[in-house]
CSV table of C-alpha atoms in Angstrom, one decimal:
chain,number,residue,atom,x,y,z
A,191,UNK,CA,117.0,66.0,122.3
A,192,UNK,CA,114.4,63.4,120.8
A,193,UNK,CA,116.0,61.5,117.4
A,194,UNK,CA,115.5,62.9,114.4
A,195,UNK,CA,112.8,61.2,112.1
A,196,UNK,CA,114.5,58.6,109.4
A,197,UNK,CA,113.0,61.1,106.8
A,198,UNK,CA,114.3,64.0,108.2
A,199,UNK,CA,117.3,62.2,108.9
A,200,UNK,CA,117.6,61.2,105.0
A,201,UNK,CA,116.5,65.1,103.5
A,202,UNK,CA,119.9,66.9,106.2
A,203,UNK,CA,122.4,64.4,104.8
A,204,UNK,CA,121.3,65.6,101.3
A,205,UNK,CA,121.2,68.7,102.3
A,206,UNK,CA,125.0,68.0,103.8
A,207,UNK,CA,125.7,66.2,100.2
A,208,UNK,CA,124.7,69.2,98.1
A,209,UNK,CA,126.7,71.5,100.0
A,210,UNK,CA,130.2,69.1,99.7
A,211,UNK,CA,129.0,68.6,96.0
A,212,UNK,CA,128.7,65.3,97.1
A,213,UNK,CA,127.1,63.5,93.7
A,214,UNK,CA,127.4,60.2,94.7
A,215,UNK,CA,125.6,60.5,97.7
A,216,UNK,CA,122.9,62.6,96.3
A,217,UNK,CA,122.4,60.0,93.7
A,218,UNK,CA,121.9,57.2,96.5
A,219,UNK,CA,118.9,59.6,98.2
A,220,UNK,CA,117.0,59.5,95.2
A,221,UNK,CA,114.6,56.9,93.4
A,222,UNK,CA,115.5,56.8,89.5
A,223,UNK,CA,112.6,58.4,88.4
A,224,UNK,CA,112.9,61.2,91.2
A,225,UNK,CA,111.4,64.5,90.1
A,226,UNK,CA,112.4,67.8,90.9
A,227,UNK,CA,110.0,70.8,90.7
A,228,UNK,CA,111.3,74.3,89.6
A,229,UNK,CA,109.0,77.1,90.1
A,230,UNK,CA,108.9,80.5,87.8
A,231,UNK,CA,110.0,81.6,84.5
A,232,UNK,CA,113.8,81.2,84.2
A,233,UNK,CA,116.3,78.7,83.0
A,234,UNK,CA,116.0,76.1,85.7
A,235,UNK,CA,112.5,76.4,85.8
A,236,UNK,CA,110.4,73.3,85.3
A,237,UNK,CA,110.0,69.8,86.2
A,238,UNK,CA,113.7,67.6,86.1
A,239,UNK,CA,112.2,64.3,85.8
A,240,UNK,CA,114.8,61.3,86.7
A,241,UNK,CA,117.7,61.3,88.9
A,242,UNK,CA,119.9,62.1,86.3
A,243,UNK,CA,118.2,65.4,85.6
A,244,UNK,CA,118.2,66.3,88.9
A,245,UNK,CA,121.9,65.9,89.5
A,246,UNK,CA,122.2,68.1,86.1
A,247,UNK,CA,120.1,70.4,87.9
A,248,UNK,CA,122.2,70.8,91.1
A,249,UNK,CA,125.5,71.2,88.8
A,250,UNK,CA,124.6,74.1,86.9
A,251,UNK,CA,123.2,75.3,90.2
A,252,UNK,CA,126.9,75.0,91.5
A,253,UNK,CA,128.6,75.9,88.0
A,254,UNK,CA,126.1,79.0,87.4
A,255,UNK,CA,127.1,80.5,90.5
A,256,UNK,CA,130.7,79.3,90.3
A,257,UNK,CA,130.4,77.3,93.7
A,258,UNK,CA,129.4,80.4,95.4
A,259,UNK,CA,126.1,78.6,96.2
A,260,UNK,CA,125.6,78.6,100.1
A,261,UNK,CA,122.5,77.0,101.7
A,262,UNK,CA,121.5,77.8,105.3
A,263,UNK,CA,119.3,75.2,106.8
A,264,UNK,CA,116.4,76.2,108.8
A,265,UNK,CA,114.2,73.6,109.6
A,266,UNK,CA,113.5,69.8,108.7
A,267,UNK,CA,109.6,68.6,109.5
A,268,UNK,CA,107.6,65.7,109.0
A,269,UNK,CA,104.4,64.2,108.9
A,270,UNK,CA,105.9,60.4,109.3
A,271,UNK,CA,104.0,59.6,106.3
A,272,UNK,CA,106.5,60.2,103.7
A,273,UNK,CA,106.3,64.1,103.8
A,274,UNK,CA,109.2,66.4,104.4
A,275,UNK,CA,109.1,70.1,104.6
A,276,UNK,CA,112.4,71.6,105.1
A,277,UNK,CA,113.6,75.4,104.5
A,278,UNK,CA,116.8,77.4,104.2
A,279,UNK,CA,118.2,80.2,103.2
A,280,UNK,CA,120.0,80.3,99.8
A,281,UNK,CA,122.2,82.9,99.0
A,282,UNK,CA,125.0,82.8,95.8
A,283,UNK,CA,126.5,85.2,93.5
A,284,UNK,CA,126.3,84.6,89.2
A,285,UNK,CA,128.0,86.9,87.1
A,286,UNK,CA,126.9,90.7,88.8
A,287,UNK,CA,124.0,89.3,90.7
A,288,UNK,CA,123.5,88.4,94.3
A,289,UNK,CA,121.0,86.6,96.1
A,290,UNK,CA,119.4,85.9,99.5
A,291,UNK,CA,116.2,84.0,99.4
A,292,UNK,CA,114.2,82.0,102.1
A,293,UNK,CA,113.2,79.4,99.9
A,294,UNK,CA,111.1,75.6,101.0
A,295,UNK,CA,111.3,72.0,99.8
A,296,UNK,CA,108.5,69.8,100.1
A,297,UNK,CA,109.5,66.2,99.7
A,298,UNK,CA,108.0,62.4,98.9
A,299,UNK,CA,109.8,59.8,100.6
A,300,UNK,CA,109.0,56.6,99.9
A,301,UNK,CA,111.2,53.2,100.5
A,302,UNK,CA,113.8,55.6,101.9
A,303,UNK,CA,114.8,57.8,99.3
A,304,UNK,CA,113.6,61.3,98.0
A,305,UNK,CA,110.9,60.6,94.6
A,306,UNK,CA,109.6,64.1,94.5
A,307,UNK,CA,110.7,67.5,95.5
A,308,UNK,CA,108.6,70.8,95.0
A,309,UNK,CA,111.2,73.8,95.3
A,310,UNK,CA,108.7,77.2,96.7
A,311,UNK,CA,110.5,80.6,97.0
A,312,UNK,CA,109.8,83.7,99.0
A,313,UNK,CA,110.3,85.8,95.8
A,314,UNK,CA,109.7,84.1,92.3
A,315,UNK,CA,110.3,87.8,90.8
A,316,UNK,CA,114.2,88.0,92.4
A,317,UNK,CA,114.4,83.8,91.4
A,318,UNK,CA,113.9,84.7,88.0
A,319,UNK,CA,115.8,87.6,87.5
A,320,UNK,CA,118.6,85.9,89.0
A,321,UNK,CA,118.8,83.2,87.1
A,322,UNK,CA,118.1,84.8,83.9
């Protein structure tokens, strides 16, 4: 097997980090003005600017769903310009709701650590009523 990409590398450890509920290392990954991207009309939707938003984020993620929160990774890809595209399968339970979604993250590395990440769903209609 050919080694893995520094970005891609960088984008499975936080992947690795978010599963453990690893904060700390999640907050090393990111620059301080990182921004995370929510898609659709629900809750969590909209655009978690700094790295302390996005680590809010990921904890109601976790506490919404009671830590049932599982994600499945798929594939990591880059362009080796600062460009990640990585996609998984997320699946969790909140309240009497289930959910299994193949979802996508696009990322912007630069320097190292995660700036900007785009969250895109297979189903924005089963996102929302989710997590509404």
């Amino acid at each position: 097997m050919m080694s893995e990409h520094p970005d891609c590398a960088l984008v499975r450890r936080g992947y690795v980090a978010f599963s453990e509920g690893d904060m700390e290392t999640l907050n090393s990954l990111m620059t301080a003005d990182a921004v995370y991207h929510v898609p659709g009309h629900n809750p969590l939707s909209g655009h978690h600017k700094g790295r302390d938003a996005v680590l809010d984020l990921f904890r109601r993620m976790g506490e919404e769903t009671k830590g049932t929160l599982q994600i499945q990774v798929e594939a990591v890809l880059t362009d080796g310009r600062g460009h990640v595209m990585a996609f998984h399968t997320a699946r969790a339970d909140r309240g009497d709701r289930g959910i299994e979604v193949r979802e996508g993250l696009f990322f912007t590395i630069m320097g190292g650590k995660v700036t900007d990440v785009d969250l895109c769903t297979e189903d924005l209609d089963q996102v929302d009523a989710f997590w509404s």
